[in-house]
PDB file of C-alpha atoms in Angstrom:
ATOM      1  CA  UNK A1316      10.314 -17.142  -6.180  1.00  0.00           C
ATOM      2  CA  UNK A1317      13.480 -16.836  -8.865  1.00  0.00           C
ATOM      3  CA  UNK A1318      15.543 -13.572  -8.033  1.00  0.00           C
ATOM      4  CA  UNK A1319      15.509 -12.466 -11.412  1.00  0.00           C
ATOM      5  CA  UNK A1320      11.803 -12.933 -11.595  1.00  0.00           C
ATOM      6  CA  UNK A1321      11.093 -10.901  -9.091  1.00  0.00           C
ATOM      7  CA  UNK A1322      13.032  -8.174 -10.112  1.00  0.00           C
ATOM      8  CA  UNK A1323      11.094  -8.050 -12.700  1.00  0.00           C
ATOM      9  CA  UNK A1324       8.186  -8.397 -10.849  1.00  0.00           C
ATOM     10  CA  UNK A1325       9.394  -5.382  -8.771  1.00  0.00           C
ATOM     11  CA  UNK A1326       9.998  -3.177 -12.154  1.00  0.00           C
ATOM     12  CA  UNK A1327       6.925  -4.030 -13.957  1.00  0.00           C
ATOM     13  CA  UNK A1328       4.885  -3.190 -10.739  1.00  0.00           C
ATOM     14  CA  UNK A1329       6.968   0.271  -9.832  1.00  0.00           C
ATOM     15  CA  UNK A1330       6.413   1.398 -13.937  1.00  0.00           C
ATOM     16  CA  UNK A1331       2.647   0.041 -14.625  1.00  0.00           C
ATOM     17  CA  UNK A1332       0.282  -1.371 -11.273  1.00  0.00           C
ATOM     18  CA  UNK A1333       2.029   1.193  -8.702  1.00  0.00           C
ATOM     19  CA  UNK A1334       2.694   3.976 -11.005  1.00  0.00           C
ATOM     20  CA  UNK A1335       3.950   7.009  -8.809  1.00  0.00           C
ATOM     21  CA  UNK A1336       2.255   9.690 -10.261  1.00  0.00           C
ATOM     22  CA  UNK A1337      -1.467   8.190 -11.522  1.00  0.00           C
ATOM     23  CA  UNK A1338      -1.727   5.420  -8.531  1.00  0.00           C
ATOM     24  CA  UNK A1339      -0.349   7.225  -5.599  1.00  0.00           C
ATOM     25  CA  UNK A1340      -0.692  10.633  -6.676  1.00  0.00           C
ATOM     26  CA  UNK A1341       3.235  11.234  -5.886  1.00  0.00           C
ATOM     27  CA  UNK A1342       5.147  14.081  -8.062  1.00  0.00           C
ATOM     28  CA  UNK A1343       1.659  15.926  -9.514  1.00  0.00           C
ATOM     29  CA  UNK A1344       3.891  19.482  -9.598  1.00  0.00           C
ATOM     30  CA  UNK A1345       6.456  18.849 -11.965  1.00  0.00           C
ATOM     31  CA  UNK A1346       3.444  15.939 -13.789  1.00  0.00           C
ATOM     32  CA  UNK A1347       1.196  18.782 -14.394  1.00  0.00           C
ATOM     33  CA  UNK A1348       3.670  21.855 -14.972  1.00  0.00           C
ATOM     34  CA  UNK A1349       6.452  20.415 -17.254  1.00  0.00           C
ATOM     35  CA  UNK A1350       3.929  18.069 -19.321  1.00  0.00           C
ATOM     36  CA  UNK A1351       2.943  21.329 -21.750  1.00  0.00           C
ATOM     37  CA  UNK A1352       5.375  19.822 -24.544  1.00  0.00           C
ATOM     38  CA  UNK A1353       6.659  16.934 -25.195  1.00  0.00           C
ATOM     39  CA  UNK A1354      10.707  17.808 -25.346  1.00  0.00           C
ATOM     40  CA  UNK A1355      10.398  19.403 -22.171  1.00  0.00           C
ATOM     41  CA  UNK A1356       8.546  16.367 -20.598  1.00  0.00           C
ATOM     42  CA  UNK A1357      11.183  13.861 -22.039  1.00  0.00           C
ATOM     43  CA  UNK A1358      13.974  16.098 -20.368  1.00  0.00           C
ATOM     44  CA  UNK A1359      12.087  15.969 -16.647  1.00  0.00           C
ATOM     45  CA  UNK A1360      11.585  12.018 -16.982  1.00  0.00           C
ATOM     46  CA  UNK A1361      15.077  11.402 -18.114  1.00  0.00           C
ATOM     47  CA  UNK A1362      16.677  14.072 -14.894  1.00  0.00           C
ATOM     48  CA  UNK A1363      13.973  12.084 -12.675  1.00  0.00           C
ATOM     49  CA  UNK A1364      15.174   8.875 -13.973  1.00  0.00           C
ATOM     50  CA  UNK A1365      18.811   9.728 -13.031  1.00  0.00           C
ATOM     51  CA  UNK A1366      17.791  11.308  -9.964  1.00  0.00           C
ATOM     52  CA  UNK A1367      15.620   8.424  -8.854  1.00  0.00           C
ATOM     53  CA  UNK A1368      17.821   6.096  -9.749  1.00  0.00           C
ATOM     54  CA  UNK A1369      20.716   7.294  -8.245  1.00  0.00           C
ATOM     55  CA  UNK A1370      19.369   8.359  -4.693  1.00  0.00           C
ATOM     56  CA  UNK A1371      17.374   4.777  -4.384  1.00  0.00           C
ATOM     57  CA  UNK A1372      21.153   3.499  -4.626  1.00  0.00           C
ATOM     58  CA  UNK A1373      22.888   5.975  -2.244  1.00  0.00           C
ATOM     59  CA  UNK A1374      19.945   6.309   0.022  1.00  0.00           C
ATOM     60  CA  UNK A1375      19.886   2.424   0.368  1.00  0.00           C
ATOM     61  CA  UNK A1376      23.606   2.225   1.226  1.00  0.00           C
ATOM     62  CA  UNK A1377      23.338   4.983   3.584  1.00  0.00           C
ATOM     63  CA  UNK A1378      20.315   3.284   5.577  1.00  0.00           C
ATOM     64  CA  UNK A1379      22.360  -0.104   5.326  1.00  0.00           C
ATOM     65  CA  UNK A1380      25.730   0.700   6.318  1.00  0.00           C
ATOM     66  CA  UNK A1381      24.817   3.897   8.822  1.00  0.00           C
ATOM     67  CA  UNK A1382      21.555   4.320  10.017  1.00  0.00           C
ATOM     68  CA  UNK A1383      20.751   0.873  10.968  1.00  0.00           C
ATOM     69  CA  UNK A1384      24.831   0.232  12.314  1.00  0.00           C
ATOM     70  CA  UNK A1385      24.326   3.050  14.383  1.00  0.00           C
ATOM     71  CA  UNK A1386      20.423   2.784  15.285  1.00  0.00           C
ATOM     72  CA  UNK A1387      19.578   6.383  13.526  1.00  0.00           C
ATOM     73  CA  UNK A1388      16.905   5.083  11.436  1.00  0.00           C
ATOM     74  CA  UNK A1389      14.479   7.666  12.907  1.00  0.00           C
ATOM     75  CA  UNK A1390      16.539  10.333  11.176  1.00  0.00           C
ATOM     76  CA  UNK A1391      16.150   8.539   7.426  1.00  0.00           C
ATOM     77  CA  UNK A1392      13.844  11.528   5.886  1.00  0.00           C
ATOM     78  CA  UNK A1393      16.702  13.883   6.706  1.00  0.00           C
ATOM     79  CA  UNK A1394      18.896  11.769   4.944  1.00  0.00           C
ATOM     80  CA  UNK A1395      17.090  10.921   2.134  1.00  0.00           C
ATOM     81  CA  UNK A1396      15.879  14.392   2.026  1.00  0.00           C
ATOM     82  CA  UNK A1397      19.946  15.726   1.955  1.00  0.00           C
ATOM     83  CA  UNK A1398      21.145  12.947  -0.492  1.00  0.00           C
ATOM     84  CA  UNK A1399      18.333  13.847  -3.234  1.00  0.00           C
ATOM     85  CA  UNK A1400      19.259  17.839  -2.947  1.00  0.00           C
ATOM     86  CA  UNK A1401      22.665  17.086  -3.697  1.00  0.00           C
ATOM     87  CA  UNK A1402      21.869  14.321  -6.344  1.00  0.00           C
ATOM     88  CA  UNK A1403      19.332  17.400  -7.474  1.00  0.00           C
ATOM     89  CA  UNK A1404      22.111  20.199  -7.765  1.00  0.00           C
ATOM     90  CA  UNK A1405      24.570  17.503  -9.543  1.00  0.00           C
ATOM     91  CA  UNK A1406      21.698  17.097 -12.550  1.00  0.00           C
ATOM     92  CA  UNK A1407      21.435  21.072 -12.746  1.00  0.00           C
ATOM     93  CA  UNK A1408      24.844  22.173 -12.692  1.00  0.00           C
ATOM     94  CA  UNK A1409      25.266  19.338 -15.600  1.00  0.00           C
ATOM     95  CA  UNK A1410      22.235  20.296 -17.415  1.00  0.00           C
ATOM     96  CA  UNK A1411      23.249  23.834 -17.520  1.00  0.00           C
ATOM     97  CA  UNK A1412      26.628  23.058 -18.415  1.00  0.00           C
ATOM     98  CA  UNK A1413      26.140  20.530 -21.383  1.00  0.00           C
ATOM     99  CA  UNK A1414      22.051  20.869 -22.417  1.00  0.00           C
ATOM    100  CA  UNK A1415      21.689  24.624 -21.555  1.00  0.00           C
ATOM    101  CA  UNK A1416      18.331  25.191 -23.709  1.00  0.00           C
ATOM    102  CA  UNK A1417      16.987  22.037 -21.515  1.00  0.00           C
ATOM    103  CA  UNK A1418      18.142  23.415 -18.729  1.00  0.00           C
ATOM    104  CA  UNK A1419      16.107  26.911 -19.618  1.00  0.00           C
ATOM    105  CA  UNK A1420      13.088  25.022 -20.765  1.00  0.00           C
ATOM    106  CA  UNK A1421      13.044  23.320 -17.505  1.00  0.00           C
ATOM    107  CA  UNK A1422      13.243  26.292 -15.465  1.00  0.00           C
ATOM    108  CA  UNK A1423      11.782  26.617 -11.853  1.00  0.00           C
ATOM    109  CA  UNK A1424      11.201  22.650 -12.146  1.00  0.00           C
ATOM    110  CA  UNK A1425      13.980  21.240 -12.368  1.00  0.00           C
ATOM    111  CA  UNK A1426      14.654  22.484  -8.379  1.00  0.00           C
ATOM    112  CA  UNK A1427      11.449  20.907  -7.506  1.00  0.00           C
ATOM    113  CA  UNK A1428      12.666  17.929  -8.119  1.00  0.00           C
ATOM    114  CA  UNK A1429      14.228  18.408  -4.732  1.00  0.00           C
ATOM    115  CA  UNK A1430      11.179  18.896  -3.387  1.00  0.00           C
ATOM    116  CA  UNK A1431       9.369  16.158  -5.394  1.00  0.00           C
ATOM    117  CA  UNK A1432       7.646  13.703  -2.933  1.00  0.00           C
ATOM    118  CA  UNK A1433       7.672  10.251  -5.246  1.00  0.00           C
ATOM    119  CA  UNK A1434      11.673  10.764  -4.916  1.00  0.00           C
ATOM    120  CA  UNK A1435      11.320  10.851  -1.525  1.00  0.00           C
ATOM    121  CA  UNK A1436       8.498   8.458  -1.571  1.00  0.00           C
ATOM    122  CA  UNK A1437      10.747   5.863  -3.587  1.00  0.00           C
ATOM    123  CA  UNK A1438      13.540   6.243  -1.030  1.00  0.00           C
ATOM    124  CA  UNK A1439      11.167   5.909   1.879  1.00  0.00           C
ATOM    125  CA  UNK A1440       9.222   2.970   0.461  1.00  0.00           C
ATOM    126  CA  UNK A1441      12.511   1.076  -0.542  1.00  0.00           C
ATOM    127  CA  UNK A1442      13.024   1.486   3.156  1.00  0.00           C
ATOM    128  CA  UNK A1443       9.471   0.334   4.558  1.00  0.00           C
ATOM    129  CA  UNK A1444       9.549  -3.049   1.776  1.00  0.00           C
ATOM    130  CA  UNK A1445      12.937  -4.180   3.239  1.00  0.00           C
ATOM    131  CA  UNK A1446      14.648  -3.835  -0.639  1.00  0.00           C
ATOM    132  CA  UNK A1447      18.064  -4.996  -0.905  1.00  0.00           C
ATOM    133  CA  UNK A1448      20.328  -2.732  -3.015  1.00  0.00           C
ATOM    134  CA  UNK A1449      19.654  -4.291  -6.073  1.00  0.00           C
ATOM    135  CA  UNK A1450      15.715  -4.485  -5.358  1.00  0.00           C
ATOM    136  CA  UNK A1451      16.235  -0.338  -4.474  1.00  0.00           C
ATOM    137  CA  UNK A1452      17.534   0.565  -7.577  1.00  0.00           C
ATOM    138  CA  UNK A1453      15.030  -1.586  -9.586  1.00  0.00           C
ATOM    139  CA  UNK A1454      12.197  -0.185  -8.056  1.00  0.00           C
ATOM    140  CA  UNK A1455      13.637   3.309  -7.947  1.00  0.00           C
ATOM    141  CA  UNK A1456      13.891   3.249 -11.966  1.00  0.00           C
ATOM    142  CA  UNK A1457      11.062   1.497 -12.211  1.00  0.00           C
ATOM    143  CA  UNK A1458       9.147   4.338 -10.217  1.00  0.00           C
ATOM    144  CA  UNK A1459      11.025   6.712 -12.642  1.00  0.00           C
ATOM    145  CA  UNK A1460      10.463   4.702 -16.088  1.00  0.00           C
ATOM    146  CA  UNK A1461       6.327   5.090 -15.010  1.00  0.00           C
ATOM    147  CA  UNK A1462       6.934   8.835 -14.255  1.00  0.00           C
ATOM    148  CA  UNK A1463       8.644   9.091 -17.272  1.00  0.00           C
ATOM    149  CA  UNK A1464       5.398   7.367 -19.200  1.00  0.00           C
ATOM    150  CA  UNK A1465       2.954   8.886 -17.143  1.00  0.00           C
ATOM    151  CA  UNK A1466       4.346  12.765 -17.957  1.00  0.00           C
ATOM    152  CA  UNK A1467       5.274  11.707 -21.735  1.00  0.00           C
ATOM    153  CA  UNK A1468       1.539  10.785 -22.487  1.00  0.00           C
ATOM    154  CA  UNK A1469       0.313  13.734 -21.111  1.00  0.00           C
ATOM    155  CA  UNK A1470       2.722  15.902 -22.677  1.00  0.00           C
ATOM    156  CA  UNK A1471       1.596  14.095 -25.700  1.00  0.00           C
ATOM    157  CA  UNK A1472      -2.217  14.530 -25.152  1.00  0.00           C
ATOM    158  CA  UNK A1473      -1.825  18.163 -24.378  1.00  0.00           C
ATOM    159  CA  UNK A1474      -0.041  18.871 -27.344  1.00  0.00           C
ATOM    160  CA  UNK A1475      -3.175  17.072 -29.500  1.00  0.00           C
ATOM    161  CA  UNK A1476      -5.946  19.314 -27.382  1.00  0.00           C
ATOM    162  CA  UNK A1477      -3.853  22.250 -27.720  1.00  0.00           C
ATOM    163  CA  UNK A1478      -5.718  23.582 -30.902  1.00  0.00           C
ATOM    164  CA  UNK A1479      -9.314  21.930 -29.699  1.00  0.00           C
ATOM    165  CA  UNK A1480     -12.678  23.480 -29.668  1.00  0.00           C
ATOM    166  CA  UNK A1481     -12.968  23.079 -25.491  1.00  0.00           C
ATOM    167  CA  UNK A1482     -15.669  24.421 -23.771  1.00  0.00           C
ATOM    168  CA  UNK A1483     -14.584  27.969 -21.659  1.00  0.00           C
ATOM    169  CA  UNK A1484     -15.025  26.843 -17.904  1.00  0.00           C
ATOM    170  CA  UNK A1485     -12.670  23.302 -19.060  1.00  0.00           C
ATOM    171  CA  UNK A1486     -10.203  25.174 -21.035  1.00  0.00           C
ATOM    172  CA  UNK A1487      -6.307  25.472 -19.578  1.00  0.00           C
ATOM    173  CA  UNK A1488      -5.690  23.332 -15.983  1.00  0.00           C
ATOM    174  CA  UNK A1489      -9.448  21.615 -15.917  1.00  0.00           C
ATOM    175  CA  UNK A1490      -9.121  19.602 -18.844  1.00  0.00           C
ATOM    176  CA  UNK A1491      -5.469  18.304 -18.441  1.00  0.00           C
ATOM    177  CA  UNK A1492      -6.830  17.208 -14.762  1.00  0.00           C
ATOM    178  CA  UNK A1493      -9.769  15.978 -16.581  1.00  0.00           C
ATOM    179  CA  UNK A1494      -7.548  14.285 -18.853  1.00  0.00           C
ATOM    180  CA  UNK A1495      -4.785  13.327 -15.604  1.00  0.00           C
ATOM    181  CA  UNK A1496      -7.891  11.265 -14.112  1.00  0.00           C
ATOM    182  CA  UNK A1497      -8.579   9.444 -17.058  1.00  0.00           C
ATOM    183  CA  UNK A1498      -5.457   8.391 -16.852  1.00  0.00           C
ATOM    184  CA  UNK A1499      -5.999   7.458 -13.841  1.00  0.00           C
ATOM    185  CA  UNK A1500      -8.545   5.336 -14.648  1.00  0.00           C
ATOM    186  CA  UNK A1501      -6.783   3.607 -17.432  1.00  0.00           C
ATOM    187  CA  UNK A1502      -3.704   3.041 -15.480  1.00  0.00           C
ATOM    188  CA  UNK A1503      -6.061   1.217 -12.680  1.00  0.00           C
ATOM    189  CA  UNK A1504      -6.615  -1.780 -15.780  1.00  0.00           C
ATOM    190  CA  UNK A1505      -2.790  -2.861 -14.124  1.00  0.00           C
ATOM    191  CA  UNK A1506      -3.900  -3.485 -10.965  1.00  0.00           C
ATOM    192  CA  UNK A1507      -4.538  -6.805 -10.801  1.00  0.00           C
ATOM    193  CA  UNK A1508      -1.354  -7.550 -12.872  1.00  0.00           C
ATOM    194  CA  UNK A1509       0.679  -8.440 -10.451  1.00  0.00           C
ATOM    195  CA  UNK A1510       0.840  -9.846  -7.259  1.00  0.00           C
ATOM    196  CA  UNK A1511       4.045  -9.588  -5.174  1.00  0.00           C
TER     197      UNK A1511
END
């Protein structure tokens, strides 16, 4: 298979088929609490992006040139777990300093993304699929690019039922996982999309 085609094999599948958040149920915390609006979901996607993106890089060349050199593998999920807090910290000191009413709308999530298990997930998974650097960082934003879809189209549906007629017992956190699910279930048309 063409390098370049399976890059974008490896994208298409991260984003769409293997979407973090409705296929492997990765990152529901910050999916379900920072998808009330739509600004405030575009801010978390594009700080997950970055963060993603930049710890599927680091994380890689840590494994690569460390780890493996000096047979540590076994302590990877410290690592990984180190190199995203830092990468983590880096967004929110930025974020405060240059976007300070994102940074407020944001609040108590923008720390989970520490904590967020599809960062951790992408790092770890970059590890267990052999990726080369490039193939890291491709499926790192790819991973982020589907979170980023996944929490805008929420954020979007929310906004729409916001001022809806809903039944009592469905109203607030039943009907967005109602809604979540159905997502779900469309996102499961990818699935036989590709095949790596």
């Amino acid at each position: 298979m063409n390098d370049a085609v399976k890059i974008i094999l490896i994208a298409v599948s991260a984003a769409l088929v293997n979407n973090v958040v409705l296929s492997r149920f990765l990152g529901l915390c910050p999916f379900l609490g920072v998808s009330k609006n739509m600004k405030s979901a575009a801010g978390m996607g594009v700080a997950v992006i970055f963060v993603i993106a930049i710890s599927s890089a680091v994380s890689n060349l840590i494994y690569q040139f460390i780890l493996v050199p000096l047979s540590l593998e076994y302590l990877q999920t410290i690592v990984f777990i180190l190199v995203i807090a830092a990468l983590v910290q880096f967004v929110e000191m930025f974020l405060k300093k240059v976007i300070p009413a994102l940074h407020k709308t944001l609040g108590v999530y923008l720390p989970l993304i520490t904590t967020n298990c599809a960062v951790l997930g992408v790092a770890l998974n970059n590890v267990t699929d052999e990726y080369g650097f490039l193939e890291s960082v491709v499926n790192g934003i790819g991973t982020a690019v589907g979170f980023t879809i996944a929490i805008i189209i929420l954020a979007g549906v929310r906004e729409r039922i916001e001022d809806n007629d809903i039944p009592v017992p469905f109203q607030g956190m039943p009907i967005v996982m109602l809604t979540a699910g159905l997502m779900a279930i469309a996102f499961m048309g990818f699935s036989g999309l590709i095949r790596l």
